[in-house]
Amino acid sequence: KLSLPSNEKNCNADFCKVLLDLAEYEKNVTRNVHKYNAYKKAAVVLSTLDHKIQSGDEAKKLKGIGDKIAKKLDEFNETGKLKKLESINLNENVKSINILTRVSGIGPVKAADLVRSGIKTIEDLKNNEDKLNHHQRIGLKYFADFEKTIPRNEIQEIEVLIKTLVYKISKKFSVTICGSYRRGKAASGDIDALITHPKITLKQNRNKNEKYTLEKIVENLEGLVIDTISVGETKFMGVCILRGLPARRLDIRLIPLEQFYCAVLYFTGSDVFNKQMRAHALEKGFMLNEYSLRHIGVTGVPGEPVPISSEEDIFAYIDFPYKQPNERNY
Ligand code: DCP
Ligand code: MG
Ligand code: MN
């Protein structure tokens, strides 16, 4: 589900909604990632303005808004609607695809596939579970719960519980909840937990540290974790529940110490912020991803990862003014 950074008084909320609907259409139906990103970025930019934008010409002066979106803004301001979106919304197949992709594990391709074979509603899915894989079945099982956002105080409680439980294996574990929670949002779509340990390093990983595996960690979360979508050496996807509250999507990543801060940066997001920061890194001759920061030499080949011991280090290396997590909402 698409949403914007929490902003109580978004003066451009109506047109932002239009842009997000268009973004959703490009993502789910035409599968045009570039257009999806363009609409989303424009919506984020407009949502942070402190005044209502009056015309396409004015909008075009903003970074991330070009001719096409400017024209759409004028049409929307003049007529109160957008022809393109009106006709999209009338299309039954588009409606069906948008519903099915709300199920965790069902992407645009699978949704189109299902619609083609006549499966168009959540009810239809329930009668055709044989057409779904394990992840998609879990998505369907908890469909109603996963639609609900998770209040901040509940994630705080889950954070404390995860720490308590993994500290039983070793007090030296470090647990950081990233994603929108770390950016300070009042509510989140899921929980993104990053875990590392001084004994989990790239070297040690090669001869596997039996004591500190992700499987061990998940075993220790018994009671909190109620379903597993998938679990590997570094990545767990599953479901957790606190008391009688709704079931929540929980992602855990176990990360070698050397890569921890690049991972924290990446999983804190936002996705738009990450794109911006990576582009800046490239301008400064660095390649930044969720694993490492590497200098790009004259040959154009990235070198060895530079040593990093905090998030601030990454900003400093690429000469990017440090931003607190709550300043990374776009
Ligand atoms: N991420 C990214 N690019 C993507 C997907 C994710 O850079 N295409 C990064 C940035 C996100 C983080 O991973 O902030 C976590 O992904 P989520 O989908 O969980 O997004 P958020 O936690 O930001 O929002 P939500 O509240 O919806 O979970
Ligand atoms: Mg998240
Ligand atoms: Mn997530």
XYZ file of C-alpha atoms and ligand atoms in Angstrom:
360
model
C 0.000 0.000 0.000
C 1.333 3.413 -0.933
C 1.512 6.135 1.637
C 3.311 9.407 2.128
C 5.471 10.619 4.988
C 3.173 11.493 7.878
C 2.266 15.141 7.457
C -0.867 16.313 9.261
C -1.490 19.328 7.084
C -0.582 18.365 3.555
C -1.867 21.333 1.525
C -1.676 19.266 -1.677
C -3.296 16.122 -0.313
C -5.917 15.836 -3.097
C -3.442 15.918 -5.962
C -0.998 13.715 -4.012
C -3.740 11.106 -3.806
C -4.124 11.320 -7.596
C -0.371 10.836 -8.055
C -0.299 7.843 -5.700
C -3.207 6.245 -7.569
C -1.288 6.711 -10.809
C 1.843 5.281 -9.162
C -0.091 2.248 -7.984
C -1.417 1.731 -11.509
C 2.082 1.869 -13.027
C 3.404 -0.533 -10.403
C 0.604 -3.097 -10.407
C -0.765 -2.988 -13.927
C 1.692 -1.656 -16.493
C 4.684 -2.686 -14.338
C 6.566 0.430 -15.365
C 8.956 0.983 -12.447
C 10.269 4.281 -13.832
C 6.830 5.845 -14.035
C 5.969 4.391 -10.643
C 9.032 6.056 -9.108
C 8.373 9.333 -10.907
C 4.781 9.622 -9.640
C 5.761 8.575 -6.152
C 8.623 11.035 -5.949
C 6.416 13.868 -7.191
C 3.809 13.018 -4.550
C 6.450 13.023 -1.809
C 7.803 16.399 -2.982
C 4.344 18.020 -3.128
C 3.308 16.580 0.235
C 6.136 18.404 2.010
C 5.295 21.897 0.671
C 3.888 24.409 3.129
C 1.416 25.876 0.614
C -1.010 24.700 -2.034
C 0.598 24.600 -5.452
C -1.387 26.803 -7.856
C -0.269 25.797 -11.356
C 1.734 23.401 -13.458
C 4.249 26.135 -14.201
C 4.865 26.629 -10.503
C 5.129 22.857 -9.960
C 7.690 22.444 -12.748
C 10.174 24.522 -10.778
C 10.314 21.755 -8.172
C 12.853 18.969 -8.426
C 11.123 15.785 -9.500
C 8.218 17.375 -11.387
C 8.313 17.596 -15.167
C 6.040 18.626 -18.030
C 3.699 15.663 -17.905
C 2.893 15.883 -14.214
C 2.602 19.673 -14.490
C -0.055 19.254 -17.208
C -1.928 16.765 -15.035
C -1.894 19.234 -12.160
C -3.445 21.925 -14.389
C -6.132 19.532 -15.597
C -6.893 18.495 -12.019
C -7.056 22.102 -10.793
C -9.335 23.146 -13.666
C -11.716 20.175 -13.771
C -11.385 18.624 -10.306
C -10.456 15.279 -11.854
C -8.097 13.518 -14.234
C -9.426 11.794 -17.364
C -6.623 9.216 -17.362
C -7.367 8.188 -13.791
C -11.139 8.150 -14.366
C -10.799 5.600 -17.140
C -8.265 3.545 -15.184
C -10.680 3.387 -12.263
C -13.509 2.172 -14.491
C -11.512 -0.867 -15.601
C -12.656 -3.951 -13.655
C -9.440 -5.880 -14.264
C -7.398 -3.022 -12.851
C -9.592 -3.050 -9.756
C -9.082 -6.781 -9.344
C -5.323 -6.572 -9.758
C -5.158 -3.773 -7.195
C -7.095 -5.897 -4.695
C -5.069 -9.077 -5.206
C -1.692 -7.311 -4.905
C -2.706 -6.245 -1.408
C -2.105 -9.861 -0.354
C 1.444 -10.294 0.973
C 3.382 -12.396 -1.549
C 1.163 -11.630 -4.537
C 2.990 -9.345 -6.967
C 1.682 -7.717 -10.148
C 2.602 -10.671 -12.380
C 0.880 -13.261 -10.180
C -2.144 -10.972 -9.766
C -2.529 -10.565 -13.531
C -2.206 -14.331 -13.863
C -4.964 -14.952 -11.335
C -7.278 -12.372 -12.888
C -6.768 -13.996 -16.291
C -7.949 -17.300 -14.829
C -11.028 -15.641 -13.357
C -9.833 -15.211 -9.774
C -10.626 -11.616 -8.896
C -11.500 -11.230 -5.229
C -10.198 -12.237 -1.805
C -13.138 -14.652 -1.618
C -12.056 -16.212 -4.930
C -8.557 -16.684 -3.492
C -9.956 -18.537 -0.506
C -11.571 -21.024 -2.888
C -8.365 -21.421 -4.906
C -5.626 -21.821 -2.304
C -4.074 -24.552 -4.446
C -2.990 -21.804 -6.858
C -1.013 -20.024 -4.122
C 2.465 -20.668 -2.746
C 3.306 -20.789 0.978
C 3.988 -17.038 1.281
C 0.782 -16.132 -0.530
C -1.270 -18.516 1.631
C 0.072 -16.816 4.753
C -0.723 -13.447 3.186
C -4.273 -14.608 2.610
C -4.606 -16.170 6.076
C -3.723 -12.851 7.753
C -5.105 -10.577 5.039
C -7.306 -8.487 7.337
C -4.606 -8.140 10.020
C -1.842 -7.190 7.559
C -4.008 -4.360 6.217
C -3.811 -2.688 9.612
C -0.876 -0.465 10.448
C 1.162 -1.121 13.586
C 1.139 1.604 16.237
C 4.547 2.762 17.392
C 4.069 1.711 21.025
C 3.351 -1.859 19.942
C 6.591 -1.997 17.931
C 8.413 -0.587 20.962
C 7.089 -3.484 23.015
C 8.045 -6.019 20.360
C 11.535 -4.485 20.203
C 12.000 -4.965 23.955
C 10.720 -8.532 23.731
C 13.018 -9.459 20.819
C 15.989 -8.046 22.733
C 15.087 -9.915 25.915
C 14.743 -13.187 24.017
C 17.938 -12.935 21.936
C 19.968 -11.778 24.950
C 19.220 -15.230 26.389
C 21.491 -16.600 23.647
C 24.104 -13.859 24.050
C 24.125 -10.427 25.670
C 26.347 -9.211 22.852
C 23.620 -9.266 20.219
C 22.674 -5.878 18.860
C 19.068 -5.407 17.703
C 17.904 -2.380 15.711
C 14.358 -1.930 14.439
C 14.642 -0.044 11.161
C 12.098 0.917 8.481
C 9.474 3.580 9.041
C 9.624 2.951 12.801
C 13.205 4.194 12.970
C 12.210 7.204 10.875
C 9.856 8.097 13.697
C 6.527 7.365 12.053
C 3.539 6.998 14.384
C 2.509 3.775 12.657
C 4.227 1.255 10.358
C 3.278 -1.333 7.785
C 5.587 -4.026 9.124
C 8.533 -4.561 11.483
C 12.070 -4.603 10.087
C 14.562 -5.956 12.641
C 18.317 -5.984 12.023
C 20.533 -8.127 14.214
C 24.296 -8.464 14.464
C 26.868 -9.850 16.892
C 30.629 -9.306 17.331
C 31.142 -12.999 16.544
C 29.215 -12.791 13.292
C 31.724 -11.444 10.823
C 32.371 -12.059 7.150
C 35.360 -14.269 7.980
C 33.567 -16.261 10.629
C 30.496 -16.661 8.451
C 32.551 -18.719 6.040
C 33.187 -21.391 8.652
C 29.687 -20.863 10.096
C 29.176 -19.895 13.682
C 26.802 -22.629 14.871
C 25.909 -20.771 18.040
C 24.488 -17.633 16.500
C 22.372 -18.707 13.549
C 19.167 -17.028 12.453
C 17.322 -20.302 13.010
C 18.463 -20.318 16.659
C 17.300 -16.743 17.038
C 13.880 -17.514 15.587
C 13.554 -20.589 17.844
C 14.139 -18.275 20.782
C 11.322 -16.002 19.610
C 8.799 -18.768 20.231
C 5.578 -17.258 21.522
C 6.164 -14.026 19.616
C 6.641 -15.567 16.163
C 3.554 -17.522 15.075
C 4.307 -18.306 11.425
C 7.312 -18.486 9.121
C 7.128 -17.432 5.503
C 10.778 -18.222 4.854
C 14.008 -18.499 6.793
C 17.553 -18.637 5.462
C 21.033 -17.896 6.772
C 20.543 -14.135 6.787
C 16.866 -13.452 6.158
C 13.712 -14.388 8.045
C 10.235 -13.414 6.886
C 7.342 -14.251 9.128
C 4.461 -13.323 11.341
C 4.386 -12.259 14.988
C 1.700 -11.470 17.506
C 1.585 -9.686 20.841
C -1.177 -10.706 23.284
C -4.559 -10.565 21.502
C -3.462 -7.874 19.028
C -3.550 -8.356 15.235
C -0.886 -10.522 13.587
C 2.034 -8.479 12.220
C 4.552 -8.986 9.425
C 8.036 -9.350 10.885
C 11.261 -9.297 8.834
C 14.554 -10.134 10.518
C 17.994 -9.894 9.007
C 21.139 -11.309 10.575
C 24.044 -9.237 9.347
C 27.820 -9.609 9.604
C 29.307 -6.848 11.750
C 31.238 -5.282 8.859
C 28.003 -4.714 6.935
C 25.772 -3.705 9.831
C 25.740 0.090 9.388
C 25.224 -0.012 5.623
C 22.335 -2.382 6.299
C 20.871 -0.135 9.016
C 21.100 2.833 6.639
C 19.461 0.913 3.813
C 16.647 -0.620 5.870
C 15.881 2.683 7.553
C 15.062 4.190 4.171
C 12.954 5.739 2.982
C 13.311 4.141 -0.432
C 13.238 7.598 -2.037
C 15.913 8.822 0.401
C 18.075 5.768 -0.389
C 17.933 6.543 -4.109
C 18.953 10.133 -3.444
C 21.856 9.123 -1.206
C 23.128 6.495 -3.636
C 23.056 9.006 -6.465
C 25.045 11.429 -4.297
C 27.548 8.669 -3.466
C 28.069 8.010 -7.181
C 28.735 11.697 -7.810
C 31.453 11.490 -5.160
C 32.942 8.361 -6.745
C 31.504 5.796 -4.342
C 29.224 2.836 -4.733
C 26.773 2.497 -1.842
C 24.449 -0.438 -1.277
C 22.950 -2.381 1.639
C 26.245 -4.257 2.150
C 29.036 -1.767 1.787
C 30.487 1.529 0.630
C 33.217 1.165 -1.956
C 35.407 3.662 -3.749
C 35.128 3.524 -7.511
C 38.604 3.708 -8.990
C 39.702 5.281 -12.268
C 39.016 1.948 -13.978
C 35.365 2.221 -12.934
C 35.622 -0.909 -10.821
C 34.588 -0.639 -7.153
C 37.401 -1.428 -4.711
C 37.324 -3.092 -1.299
C 34.606 -1.945 1.137
C 35.779 0.978 3.281
C 35.761 0.277 7.039
C 32.637 1.686 8.697
C 31.706 1.775 12.364
C 28.656 4.022 12.411
C 25.962 5.430 10.124
C 27.638 8.834 10.429
C 30.799 7.359 8.859
C 28.902 6.647 5.643
C 27.593 10.204 5.374
C 31.057 11.595 6.138
C 32.836 9.491 3.485
C 30.588 10.769 0.729
C 30.399 14.315 2.054
C 26.641 14.203 2.579
C 25.314 16.263 5.508
C 24.200 13.874 8.236
C 20.453 13.389 8.470
C 18.727 11.996 11.547
C 16.434 9.071 10.706
C 13.352 11.290 11.127
C 14.793 13.619 8.456
C 14.950 10.763 5.948
C 11.270 10.610 5.120
C 12.146 11.695 1.615
N 13.843 -0.370 0.697
C 14.380 0.271 -0.415
N 13.876 0.011 -1.661
C 12.856 -0.859 -1.829
C 12.298 -1.502 -0.719
C 12.812 -1.240 0.548
O 15.310 1.065 -0.271
N 12.387 -1.076 -3.058
C 14.371 -0.070 2.039
C 13.881 1.286 2.491
C 12.714 0.948 3.359
C 13.193 -0.327 4.028
O 13.905 -1.014 2.998
O 12.472 1.980 4.292
C 12.103 -1.182 4.621
O 11.128 -1.511 3.643
P 9.583 -1.480 3.983
O 8.883 -1.957 2.751
O 9.313 -2.225 5.234
O 9.254 0.079 4.096
P 9.105 1.042 5.371
O 9.525 0.348 6.627
O 9.832 2.282 5.025
O 7.564 1.399 5.421
P 6.372 0.523 6.062
O 5.846 1.294 7.226
O 5.369 0.423 4.964
O 6.920 -0.812 6.453
Mg 8.765 -1.515 7.170
Mn 9.757 -4.671 5.674
